[in-house]
Coordinates of C-alpha atoms and ligand atoms in Angstrom, one line a residue:
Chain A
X1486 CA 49.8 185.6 53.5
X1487 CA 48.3 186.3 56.8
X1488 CA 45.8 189.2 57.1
X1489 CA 46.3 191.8 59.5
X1490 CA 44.0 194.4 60.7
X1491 CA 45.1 198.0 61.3
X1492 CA 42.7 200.1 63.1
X1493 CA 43.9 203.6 62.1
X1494 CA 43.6 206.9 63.8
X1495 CA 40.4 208.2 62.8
X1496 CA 38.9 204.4 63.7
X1497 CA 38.9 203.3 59.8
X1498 CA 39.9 199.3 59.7
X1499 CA 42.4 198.3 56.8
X1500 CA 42.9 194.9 56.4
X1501 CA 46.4 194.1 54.5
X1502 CA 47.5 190.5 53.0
X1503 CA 51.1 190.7 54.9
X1504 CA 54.0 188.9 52.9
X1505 CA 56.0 186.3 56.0
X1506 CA 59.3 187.4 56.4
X1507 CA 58.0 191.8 56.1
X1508 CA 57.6 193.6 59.1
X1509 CA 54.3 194.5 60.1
X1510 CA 55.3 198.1 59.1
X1511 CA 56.7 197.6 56.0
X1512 CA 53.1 195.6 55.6
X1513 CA 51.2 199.2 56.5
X1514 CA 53.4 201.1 54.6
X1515 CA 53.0 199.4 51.1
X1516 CA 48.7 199.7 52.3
X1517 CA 49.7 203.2 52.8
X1518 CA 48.3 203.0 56.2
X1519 CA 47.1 206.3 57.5
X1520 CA 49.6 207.2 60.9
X1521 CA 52.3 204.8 59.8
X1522 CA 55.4 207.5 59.1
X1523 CA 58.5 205.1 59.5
X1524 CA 60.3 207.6 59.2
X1525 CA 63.3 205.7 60.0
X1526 CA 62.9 203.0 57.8
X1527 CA 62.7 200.6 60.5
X1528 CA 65.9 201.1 62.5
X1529 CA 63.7 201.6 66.1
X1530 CA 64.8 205.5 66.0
X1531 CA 61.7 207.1 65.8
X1532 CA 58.7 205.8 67.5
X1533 CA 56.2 206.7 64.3
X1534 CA 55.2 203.2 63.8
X1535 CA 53.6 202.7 67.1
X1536 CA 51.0 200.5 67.2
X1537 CA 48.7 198.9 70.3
X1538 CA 48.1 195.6 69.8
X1539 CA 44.2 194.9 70.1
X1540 CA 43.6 191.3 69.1
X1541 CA 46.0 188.0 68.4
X1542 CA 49.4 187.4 70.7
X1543 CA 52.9 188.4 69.1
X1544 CA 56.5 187.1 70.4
X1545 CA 57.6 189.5 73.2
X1546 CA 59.7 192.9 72.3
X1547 CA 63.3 192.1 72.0
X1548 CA 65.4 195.0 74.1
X1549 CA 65.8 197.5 71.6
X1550 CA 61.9 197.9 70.8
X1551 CA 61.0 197.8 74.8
X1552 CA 63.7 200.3 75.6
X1553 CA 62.5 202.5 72.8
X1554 CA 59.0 202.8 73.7
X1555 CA 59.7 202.7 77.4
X1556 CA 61.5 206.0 76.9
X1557 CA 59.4 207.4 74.6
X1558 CA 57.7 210.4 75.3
X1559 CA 53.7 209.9 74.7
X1560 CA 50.9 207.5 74.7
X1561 CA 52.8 204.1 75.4
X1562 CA 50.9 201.6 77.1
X1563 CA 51.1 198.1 78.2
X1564 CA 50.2 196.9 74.5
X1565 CA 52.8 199.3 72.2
X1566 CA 54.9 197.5 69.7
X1567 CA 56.8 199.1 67.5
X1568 CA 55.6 197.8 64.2
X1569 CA 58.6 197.8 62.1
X1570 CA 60.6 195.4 65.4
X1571 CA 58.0 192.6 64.3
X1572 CA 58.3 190.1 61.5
X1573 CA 55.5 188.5 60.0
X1574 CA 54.7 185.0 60.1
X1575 CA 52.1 183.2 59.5
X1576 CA 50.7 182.5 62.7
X1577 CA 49.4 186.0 62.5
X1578 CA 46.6 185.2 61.0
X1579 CA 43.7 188.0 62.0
X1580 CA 45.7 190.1 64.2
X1581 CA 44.7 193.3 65.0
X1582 CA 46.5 196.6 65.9
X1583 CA 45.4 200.0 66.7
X1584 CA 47.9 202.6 65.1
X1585 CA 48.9 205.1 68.2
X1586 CA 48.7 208.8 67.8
X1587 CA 51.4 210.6 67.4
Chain B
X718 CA 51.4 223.6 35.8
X719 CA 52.6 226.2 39.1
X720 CA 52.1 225.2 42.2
X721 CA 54.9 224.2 44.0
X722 CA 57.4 222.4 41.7
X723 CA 60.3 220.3 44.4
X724 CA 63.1 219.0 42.1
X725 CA 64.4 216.0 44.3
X726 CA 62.3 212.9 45.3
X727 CA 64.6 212.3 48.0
X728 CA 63.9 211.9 52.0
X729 CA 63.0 216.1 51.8
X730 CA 61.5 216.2 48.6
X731 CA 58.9 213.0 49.0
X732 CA 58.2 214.5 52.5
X733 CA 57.2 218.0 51.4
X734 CA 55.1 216.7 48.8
X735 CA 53.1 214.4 50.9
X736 CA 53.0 217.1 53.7
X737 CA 52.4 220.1 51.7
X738 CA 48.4 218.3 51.3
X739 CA 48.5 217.1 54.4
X740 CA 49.0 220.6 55.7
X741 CA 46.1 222.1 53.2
X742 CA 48.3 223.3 50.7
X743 CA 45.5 223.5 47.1
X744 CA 47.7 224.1 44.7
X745 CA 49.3 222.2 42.2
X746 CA 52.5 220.1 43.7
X747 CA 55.0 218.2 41.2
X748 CA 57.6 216.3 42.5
X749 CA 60.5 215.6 39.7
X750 CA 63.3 212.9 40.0
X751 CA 66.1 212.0 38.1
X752 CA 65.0 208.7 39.0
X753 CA 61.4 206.9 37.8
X754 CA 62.4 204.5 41.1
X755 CA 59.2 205.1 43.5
X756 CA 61.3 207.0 46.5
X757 CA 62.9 204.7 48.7
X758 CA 65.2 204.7 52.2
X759 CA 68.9 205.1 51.4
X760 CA 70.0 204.1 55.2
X761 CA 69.8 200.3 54.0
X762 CA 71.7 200.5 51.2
X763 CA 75.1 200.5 53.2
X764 CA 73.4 198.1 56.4
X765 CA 71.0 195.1 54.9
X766 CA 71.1 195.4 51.9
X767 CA 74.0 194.2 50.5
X768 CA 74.0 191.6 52.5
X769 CA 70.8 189.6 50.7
X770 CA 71.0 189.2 46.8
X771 CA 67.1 189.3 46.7
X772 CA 66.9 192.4 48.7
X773 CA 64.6 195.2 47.2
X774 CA 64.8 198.6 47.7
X775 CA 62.2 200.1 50.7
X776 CA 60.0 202.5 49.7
X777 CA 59.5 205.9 51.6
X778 CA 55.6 205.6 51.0
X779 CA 53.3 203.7 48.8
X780 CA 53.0 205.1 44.8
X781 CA 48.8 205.1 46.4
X782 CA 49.7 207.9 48.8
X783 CA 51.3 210.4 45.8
X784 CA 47.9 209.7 43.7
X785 CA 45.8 210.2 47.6
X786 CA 48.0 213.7 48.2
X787 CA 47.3 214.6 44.5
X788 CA 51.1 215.0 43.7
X789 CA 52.7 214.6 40.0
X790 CA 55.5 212.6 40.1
X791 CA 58.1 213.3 37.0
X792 CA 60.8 211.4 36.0
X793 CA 64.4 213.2 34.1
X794 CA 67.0 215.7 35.5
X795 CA 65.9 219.3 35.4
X796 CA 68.7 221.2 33.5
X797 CA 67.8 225.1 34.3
X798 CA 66.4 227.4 36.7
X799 CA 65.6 230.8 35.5
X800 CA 64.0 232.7 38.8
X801 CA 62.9 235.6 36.9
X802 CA 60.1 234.0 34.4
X803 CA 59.6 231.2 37.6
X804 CA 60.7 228.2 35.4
X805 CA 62.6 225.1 35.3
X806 CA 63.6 223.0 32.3
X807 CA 62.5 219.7 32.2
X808 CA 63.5 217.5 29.0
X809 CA 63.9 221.1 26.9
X810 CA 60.8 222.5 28.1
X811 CA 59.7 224.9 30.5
X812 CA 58.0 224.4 33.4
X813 CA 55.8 227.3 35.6
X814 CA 56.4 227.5 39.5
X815 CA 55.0 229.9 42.1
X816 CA 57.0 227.6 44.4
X817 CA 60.3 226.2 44.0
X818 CA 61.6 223.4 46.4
X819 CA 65.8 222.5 45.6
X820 CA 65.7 218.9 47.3
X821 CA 68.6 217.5 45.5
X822 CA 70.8 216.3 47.5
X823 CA 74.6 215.5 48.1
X824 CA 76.8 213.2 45.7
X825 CA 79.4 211.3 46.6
X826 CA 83.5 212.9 46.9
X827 CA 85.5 210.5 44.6
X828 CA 89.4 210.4 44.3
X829 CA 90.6 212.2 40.9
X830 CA 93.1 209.3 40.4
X831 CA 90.0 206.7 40.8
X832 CA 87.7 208.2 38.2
X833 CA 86.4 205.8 35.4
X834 CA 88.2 202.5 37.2
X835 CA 85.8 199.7 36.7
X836 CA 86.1 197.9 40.6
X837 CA 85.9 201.4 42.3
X838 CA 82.7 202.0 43.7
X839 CA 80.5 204.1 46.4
X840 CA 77.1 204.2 47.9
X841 CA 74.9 207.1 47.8
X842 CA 71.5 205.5 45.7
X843 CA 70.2 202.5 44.3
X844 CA 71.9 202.3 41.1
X845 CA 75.2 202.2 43.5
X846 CA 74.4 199.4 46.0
X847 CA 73.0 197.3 42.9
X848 CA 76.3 197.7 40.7
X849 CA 78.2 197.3 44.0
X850 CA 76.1 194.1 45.3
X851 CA 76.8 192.4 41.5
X852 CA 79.9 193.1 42.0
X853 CA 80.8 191.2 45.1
X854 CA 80.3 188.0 44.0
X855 CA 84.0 188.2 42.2
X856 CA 85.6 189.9 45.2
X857 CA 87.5 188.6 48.2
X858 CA 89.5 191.3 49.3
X859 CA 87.4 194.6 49.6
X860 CA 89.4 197.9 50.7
X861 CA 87.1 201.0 52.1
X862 CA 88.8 204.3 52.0
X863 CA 87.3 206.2 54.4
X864 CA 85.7 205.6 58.4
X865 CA 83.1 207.2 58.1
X866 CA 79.9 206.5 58.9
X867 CA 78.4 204.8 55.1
X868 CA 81.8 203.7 55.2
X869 CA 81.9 201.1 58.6
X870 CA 78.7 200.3 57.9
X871 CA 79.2 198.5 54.5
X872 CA 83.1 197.2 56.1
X873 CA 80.5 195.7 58.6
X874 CA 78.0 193.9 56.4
X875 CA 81.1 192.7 53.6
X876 CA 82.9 190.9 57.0
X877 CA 79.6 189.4 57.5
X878 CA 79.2 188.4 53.8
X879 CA 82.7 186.4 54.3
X880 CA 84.8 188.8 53.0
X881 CA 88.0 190.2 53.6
X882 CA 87.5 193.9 54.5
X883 CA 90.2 196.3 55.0
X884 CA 89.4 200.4 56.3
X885 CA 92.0 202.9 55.3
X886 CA 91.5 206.2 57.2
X887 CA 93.7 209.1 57.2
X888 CA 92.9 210.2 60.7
X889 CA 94.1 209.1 63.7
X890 CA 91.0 207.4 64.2
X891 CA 87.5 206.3 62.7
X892 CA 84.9 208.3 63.1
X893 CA 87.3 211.0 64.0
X894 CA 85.2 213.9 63.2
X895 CA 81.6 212.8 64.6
X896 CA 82.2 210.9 67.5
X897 CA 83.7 211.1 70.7
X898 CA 87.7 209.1 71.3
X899 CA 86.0 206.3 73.3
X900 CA 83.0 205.8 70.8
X901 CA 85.8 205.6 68.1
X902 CA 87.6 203.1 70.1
X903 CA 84.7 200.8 70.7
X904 CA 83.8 201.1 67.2
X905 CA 87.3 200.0 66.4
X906 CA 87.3 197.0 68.9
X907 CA 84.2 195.8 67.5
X908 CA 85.0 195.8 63.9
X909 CA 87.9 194.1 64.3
X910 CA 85.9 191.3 66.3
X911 CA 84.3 190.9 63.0
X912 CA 87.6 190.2 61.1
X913 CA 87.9 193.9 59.7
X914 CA 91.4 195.4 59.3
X915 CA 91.7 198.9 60.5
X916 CA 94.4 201.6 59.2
X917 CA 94.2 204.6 61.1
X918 CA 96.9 207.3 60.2
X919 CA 97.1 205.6 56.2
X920 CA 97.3 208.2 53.5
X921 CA 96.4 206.7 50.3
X922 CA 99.3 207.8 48.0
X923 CA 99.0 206.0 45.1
X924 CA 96.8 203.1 43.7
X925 CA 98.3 200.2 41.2
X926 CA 96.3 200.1 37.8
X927 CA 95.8 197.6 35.6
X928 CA 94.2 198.4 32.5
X929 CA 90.7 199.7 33.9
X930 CA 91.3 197.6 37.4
X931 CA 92.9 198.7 40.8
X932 CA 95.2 196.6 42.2
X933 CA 96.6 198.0 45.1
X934 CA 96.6 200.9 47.4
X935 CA 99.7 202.2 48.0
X936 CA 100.9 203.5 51.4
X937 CA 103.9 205.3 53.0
X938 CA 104.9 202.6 54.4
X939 CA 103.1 199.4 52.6
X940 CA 100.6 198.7 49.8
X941 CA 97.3 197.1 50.3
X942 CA 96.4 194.7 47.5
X943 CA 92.3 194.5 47.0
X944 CA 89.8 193.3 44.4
X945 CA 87.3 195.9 45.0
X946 CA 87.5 199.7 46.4
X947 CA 84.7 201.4 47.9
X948 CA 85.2 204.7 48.6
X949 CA 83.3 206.8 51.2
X950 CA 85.2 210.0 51.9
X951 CA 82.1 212.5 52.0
X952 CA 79.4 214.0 50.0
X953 CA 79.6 217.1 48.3
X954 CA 75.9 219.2 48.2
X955 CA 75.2 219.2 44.3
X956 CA 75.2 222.8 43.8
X957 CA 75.9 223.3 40.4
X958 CA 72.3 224.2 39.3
X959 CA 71.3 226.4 41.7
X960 CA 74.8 228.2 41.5
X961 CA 73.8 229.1 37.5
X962 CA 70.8 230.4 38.5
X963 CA 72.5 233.0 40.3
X964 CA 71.0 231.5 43.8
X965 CA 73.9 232.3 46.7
X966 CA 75.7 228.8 47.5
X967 CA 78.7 228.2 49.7
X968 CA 79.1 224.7 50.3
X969 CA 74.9 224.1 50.0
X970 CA 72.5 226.1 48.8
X971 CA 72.4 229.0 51.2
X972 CA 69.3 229.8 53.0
X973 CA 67.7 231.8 56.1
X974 CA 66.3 230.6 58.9
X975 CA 63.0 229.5 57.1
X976 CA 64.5 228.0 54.4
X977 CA 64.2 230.4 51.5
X978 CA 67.1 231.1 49.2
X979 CA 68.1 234.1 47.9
X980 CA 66.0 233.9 45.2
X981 CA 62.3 234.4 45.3
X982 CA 59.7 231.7 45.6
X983 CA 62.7 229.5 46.0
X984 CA 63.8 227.0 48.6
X985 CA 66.3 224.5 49.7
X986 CA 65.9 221.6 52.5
X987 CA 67.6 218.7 53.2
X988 CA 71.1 217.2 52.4
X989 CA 71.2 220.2 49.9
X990 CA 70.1 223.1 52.0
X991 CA 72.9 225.0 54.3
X992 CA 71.0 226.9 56.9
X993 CA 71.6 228.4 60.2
X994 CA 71.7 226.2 62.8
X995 CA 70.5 226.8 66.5
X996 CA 72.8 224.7 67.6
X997 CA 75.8 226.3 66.1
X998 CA 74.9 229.8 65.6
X999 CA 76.1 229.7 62.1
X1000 CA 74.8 228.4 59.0
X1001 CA 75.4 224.6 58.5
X1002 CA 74.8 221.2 56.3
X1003 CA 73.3 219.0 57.7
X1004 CA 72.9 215.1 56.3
X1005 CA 70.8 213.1 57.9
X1006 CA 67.1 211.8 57.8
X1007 CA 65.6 213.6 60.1
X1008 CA 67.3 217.2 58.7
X1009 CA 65.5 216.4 55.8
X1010 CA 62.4 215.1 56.9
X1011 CA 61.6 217.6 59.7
X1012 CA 62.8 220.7 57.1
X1013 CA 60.0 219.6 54.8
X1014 CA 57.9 219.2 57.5
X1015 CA 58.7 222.8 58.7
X1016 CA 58.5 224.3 55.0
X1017 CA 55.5 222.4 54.0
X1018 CA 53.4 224.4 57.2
X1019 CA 54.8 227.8 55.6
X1020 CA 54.0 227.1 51.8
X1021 CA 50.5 225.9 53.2
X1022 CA 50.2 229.5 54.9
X1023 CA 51.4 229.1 58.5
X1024 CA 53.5 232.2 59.5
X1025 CA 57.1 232.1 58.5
X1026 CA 59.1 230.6 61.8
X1027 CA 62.6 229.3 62.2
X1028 CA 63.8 226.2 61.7
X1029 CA 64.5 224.8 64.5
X1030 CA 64.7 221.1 65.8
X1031 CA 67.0 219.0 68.2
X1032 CA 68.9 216.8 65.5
X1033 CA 69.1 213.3 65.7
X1034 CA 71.1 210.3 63.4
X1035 CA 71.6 206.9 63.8
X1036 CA 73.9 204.0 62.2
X1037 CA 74.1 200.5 62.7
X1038 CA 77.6 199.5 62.3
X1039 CA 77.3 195.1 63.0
X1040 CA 76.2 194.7 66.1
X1041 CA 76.4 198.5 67.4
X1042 CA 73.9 201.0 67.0
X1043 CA 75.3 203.8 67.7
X1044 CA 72.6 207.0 68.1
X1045 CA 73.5 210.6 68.2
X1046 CA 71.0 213.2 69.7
X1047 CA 72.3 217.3 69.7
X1048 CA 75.4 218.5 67.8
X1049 CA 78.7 218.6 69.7
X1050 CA 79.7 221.3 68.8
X1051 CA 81.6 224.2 71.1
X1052 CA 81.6 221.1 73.5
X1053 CA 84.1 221.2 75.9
X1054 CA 83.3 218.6 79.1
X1055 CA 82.2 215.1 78.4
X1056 CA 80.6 212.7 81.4
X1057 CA 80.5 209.0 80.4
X1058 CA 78.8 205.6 81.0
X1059 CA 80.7 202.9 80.1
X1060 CA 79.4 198.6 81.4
X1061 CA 81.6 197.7 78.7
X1062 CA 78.2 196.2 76.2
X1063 CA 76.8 200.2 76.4
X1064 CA 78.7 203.4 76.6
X1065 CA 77.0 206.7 76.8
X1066 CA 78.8 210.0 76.0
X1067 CA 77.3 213.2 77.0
X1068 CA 79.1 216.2 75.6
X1069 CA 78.7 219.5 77.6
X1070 CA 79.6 223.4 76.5
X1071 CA 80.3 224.4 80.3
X1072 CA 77.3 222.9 81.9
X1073 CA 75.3 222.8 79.1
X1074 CA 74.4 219.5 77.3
X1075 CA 74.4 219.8 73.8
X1076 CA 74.7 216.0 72.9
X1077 CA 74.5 212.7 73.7
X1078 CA 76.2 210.2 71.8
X1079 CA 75.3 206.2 72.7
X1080 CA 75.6 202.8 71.6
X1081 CA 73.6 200.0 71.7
X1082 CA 71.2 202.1 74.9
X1083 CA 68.1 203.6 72.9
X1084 CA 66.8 204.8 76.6
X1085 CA 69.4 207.1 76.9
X1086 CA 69.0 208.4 73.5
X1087 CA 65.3 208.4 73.5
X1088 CA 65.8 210.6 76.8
X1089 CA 68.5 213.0 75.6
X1090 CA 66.1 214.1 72.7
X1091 CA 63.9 215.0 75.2
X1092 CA 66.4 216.8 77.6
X1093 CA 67.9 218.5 74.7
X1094 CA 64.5 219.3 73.1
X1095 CA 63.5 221.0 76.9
X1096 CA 67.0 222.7 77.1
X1097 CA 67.6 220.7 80.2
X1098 CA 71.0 219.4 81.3
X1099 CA 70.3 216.7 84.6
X1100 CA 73.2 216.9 87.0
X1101 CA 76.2 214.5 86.3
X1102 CA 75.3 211.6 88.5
X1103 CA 72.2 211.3 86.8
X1104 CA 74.1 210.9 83.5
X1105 CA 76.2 208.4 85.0
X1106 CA 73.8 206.8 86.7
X1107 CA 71.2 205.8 83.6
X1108 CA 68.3 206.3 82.0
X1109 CA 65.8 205.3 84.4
X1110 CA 67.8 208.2 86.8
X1111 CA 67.4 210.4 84.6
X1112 CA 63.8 210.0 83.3
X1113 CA 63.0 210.4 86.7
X1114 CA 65.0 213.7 86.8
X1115 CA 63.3 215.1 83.8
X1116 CA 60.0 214.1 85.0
X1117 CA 60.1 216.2 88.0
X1118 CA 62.3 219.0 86.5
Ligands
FAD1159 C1 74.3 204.8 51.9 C2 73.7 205.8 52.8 C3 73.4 205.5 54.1 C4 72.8 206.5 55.0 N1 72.5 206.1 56.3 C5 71.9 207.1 57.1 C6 71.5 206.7 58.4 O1 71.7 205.6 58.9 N2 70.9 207.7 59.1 C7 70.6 208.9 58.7 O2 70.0 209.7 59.4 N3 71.0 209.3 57.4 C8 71.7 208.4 56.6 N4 72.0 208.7 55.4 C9 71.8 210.1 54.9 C10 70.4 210.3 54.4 O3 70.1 209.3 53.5 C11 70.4 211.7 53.7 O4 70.6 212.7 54.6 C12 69.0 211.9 53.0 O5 68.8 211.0 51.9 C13 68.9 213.3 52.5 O6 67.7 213.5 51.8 P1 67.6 214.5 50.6 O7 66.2 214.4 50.1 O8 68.1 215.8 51.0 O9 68.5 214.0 49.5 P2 68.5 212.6 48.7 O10 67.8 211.5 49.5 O11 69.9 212.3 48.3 O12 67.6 212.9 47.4 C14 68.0 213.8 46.4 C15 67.3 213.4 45.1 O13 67.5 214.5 44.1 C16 67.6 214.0 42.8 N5 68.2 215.0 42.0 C17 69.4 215.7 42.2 N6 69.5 216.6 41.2 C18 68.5 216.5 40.4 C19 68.1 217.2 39.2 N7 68.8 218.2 38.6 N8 66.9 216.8 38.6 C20 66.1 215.8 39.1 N9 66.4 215.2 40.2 C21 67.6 215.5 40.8 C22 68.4 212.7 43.0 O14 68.2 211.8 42.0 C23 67.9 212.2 44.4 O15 66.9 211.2 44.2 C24 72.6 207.8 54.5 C25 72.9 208.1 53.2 C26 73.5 207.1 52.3 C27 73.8 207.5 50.9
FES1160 S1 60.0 202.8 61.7 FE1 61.1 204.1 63.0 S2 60.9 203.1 64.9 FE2 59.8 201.8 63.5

């Protein structure tokens, strides 16, 4: 159970024991992470689990994910994921993301 | 108790309880459900998770943000409205409201001739997909009356489970009310890839019995034999309630352009709610996530004292049928024109009302969905080469527009 950081918005750090095999949003969402919506349940739709990644290296985005954030409106930059597109393993070990605004 | 009571723990109802603190809202705010589930995502139900035994349902929101926002959750079906003492009846008792919220939902349309057969099924919440997913372990052949959208979907997982799928629709076509011809068409091609059998133009006319089992569907032509029938033919907004409270319903709970009813201190959003729609000038149901999420979104500012305002939003849906996602952005309606991008692995449909864009319809391209939300949400429509031309094109259009 690797532990991941999440920076949220107003700068508070939450650490969360991630279960292998979750996505990293369905990780934040069961910490109730503050600025994680998934409103779409994961499905890449809606952009409101947009993270930055800050700390530790992650496989890169598959199509869907880049193509979403590359045409989403705000705040992407060269770091967004979209936190429900990446499954956790344990190599994850002390990774840290910053939870965009919205 | 008061406050604001929402019957529903649905997408709406779990929204607009969480939002209503967010927005400042001090009152009291209870949140009943049929249901003691903790509120979870129904789009799964007909995409992954049938597919894995160990699957668990995915909640909306951790049980720790109800308890941070404050919000009493309550678990059994509330039998009565009466608007003029501002109650509801919870297990016999009554229960105060300054607020009332009508987040309940749409049920599933089942065939009278189907009713209490014990391999006939359909997927609108948990309990479904669990009896359905036990189920499938003694079932080879599966027929799905219905292409719809819940309806592909699950055809789409149960070829990928192994099984041996078959789609009965009436229409001429899947998807005929929803999507353009050529999304249809592709739709069709790729399910069929997957091993599912598609009858377009079959009117189910009869069904063989057998004791409490179906058999058969019977055609005009032939019979289609099957172990298990899932039927997705439509939901029906669950009305009944609200219509014995005296509260004005057509096919949903009838509402105004800020979502109140026509009863005081009460109002409807979601699946549920039929309210005028920008879009198409007239009042309308709408089921999809987003509907519901952004009209308790929009309610939740009002009941926390923001000035009454229209609703108004640029809808958006999605489904993943196999190996398509297909996105829609706008409503089609009144279309009359439609421009297209087709490299055979992406299409792109762009419906136009003259030389308005009022949707875009896409598979497997998120870019050109994730613009068209934005061009429709401006009120823009880019020239035609841009459409056909692609996202980046048009991107670049919008940006300078
Ligand atoms: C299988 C399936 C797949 C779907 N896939 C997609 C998709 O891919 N994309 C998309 O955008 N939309 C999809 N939808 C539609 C989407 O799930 C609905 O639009 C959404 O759930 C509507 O939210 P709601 O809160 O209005 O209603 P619901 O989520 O249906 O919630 C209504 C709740 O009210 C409760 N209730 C009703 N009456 C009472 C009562 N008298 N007392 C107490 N509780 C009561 C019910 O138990 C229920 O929990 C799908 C729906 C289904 C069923
Ligand atoms: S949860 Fe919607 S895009 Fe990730």
């Amino acid at each position: 159970m690797p532990t991941i950081t999440f920076v949220e918005p107003d700068g508070t750090r939450r650490d969360v024991a991630a279960h292998p095999g979750e996505s990293l949003m369905a990780a934040a969402t069961r910490a109730n992470v503050a600025g994680i919506i998934a409103e779409c349940g994961g499905s890449a739709m809606c952009a409101t689990c947009h993270c930055y990644l800050v700390a530790g290296t992650l496989p890169e985005a598959e199509p869907l994910e880049a193509e979403t954030l590359e045409f989403v409106a705000r705040n992407t930059r060269a770091t967004s994921r979209l936190s429900c597109q990446i499954t956790v393993t344990d190599t994850m070990e002390g990774l840290v993301l910053q939870v965009a605004p919205q | 108790m008061s406050g604001v009571v929402i019957i529903g723990a649905g997408h709406a109802g779990s929204q607009l309880a969480v939002s209503l603190r967010a927005e400042g809202y001090a009152g009291a705010v209870t949140l009943i459900d049929a249901s003691d589930a903790l509120p979870y995502h129904k789009p799964p139900l007909s995409k992954t998770f049938l597919k894995d035994p160990a699957a668990l349902p995915q909640p909306l929101r951790a049980a720790s943000a109800y308890k941070a926002a404050g919000v009493t959750r309550l678990t059994g079906t509330v039998t009565a409205i009466d608007t003029a003492a501002q109650t509801v009846t919870l297990h016999g008792a009554a229960l105060d409201y300054d607020h009332l919220v009508l987040a309940t939902g749409a049920r599933n349309r089942m065939l009278p001739d189907l009713a209490g057969a014990a391999n006939v099924h359909s997927l609108r919440d948990l309990a479904d997909a669990e009896r359905l997913r036990a189920a499938l372990a003694d079932a080879a052949h599966v027929v799905v009356i219905g292409g719809g959208f819940i309806g592909l979907e699950s055809a789409a997982a149960l070829a990928a489970m192994g099984k041996t799928v078959t789609v009965l629709e009436s229409a001429p076509r899947v998807l005929a009310r929803v999507a353009a011809p050529e999304t249809s068409a592709r739709v069709e091609a790729t399910l069929a890839g997957l091993g599912v059998t598609i009858r377009t133009g079959f009117s189910a006319g009869g069904f063989t019995r057998q004791g409490d089992r179906i058999h058969a569907v019977q055609g005009a032509q032939d019979t289609v034999p099957c172990d298990l029938l899932l039927v997705g033919i439509g939901a029906q907004a669950d009305t009944a309630l609200a219509r014995a409270a005296g509260i004005a319903c057509n096919q949903g709970i009838l509402t105004d352009s800020h979502l109140a009813t026509s009863a005081p201190h009460v109002w409807a959003i979601g699946d549920v709610a039929e309210t005028p729609h920008w879009q198409a000038d007239a009042p309308l149901r709408v089921e999809s996530v987003q509907n519901a999420t952004d009209q308790a979104r929009h309610l939740a500012r009002h009941l926390a004292g923001a000035a009454p305002a229209a609703f108004c939003t640029v809808p958006w849906f999605w489904s993943d049928i196999g190996p398509l996602k297909l996105q829609i952005a706008g409503l089609a309606l009144g279309a009359d024109r439609r421009v297209l991008r087709d490299d055979g692995a992406r299409l792109a449909v762009f419906h136009l009302a003259g030389d308005r864009l009022v949707s875009v319809e896409t598979l497997n391209s998120p870019a050109d969905h994730m613009i068209a939300r934005q061009l429709l949400d401006a009120g823009l429509t880019p020239p035609d080469a841009f459409m056909q031309d692609g996202a980046p094109a048009m991107k670049a259009w919008l940006a300078q527009a």
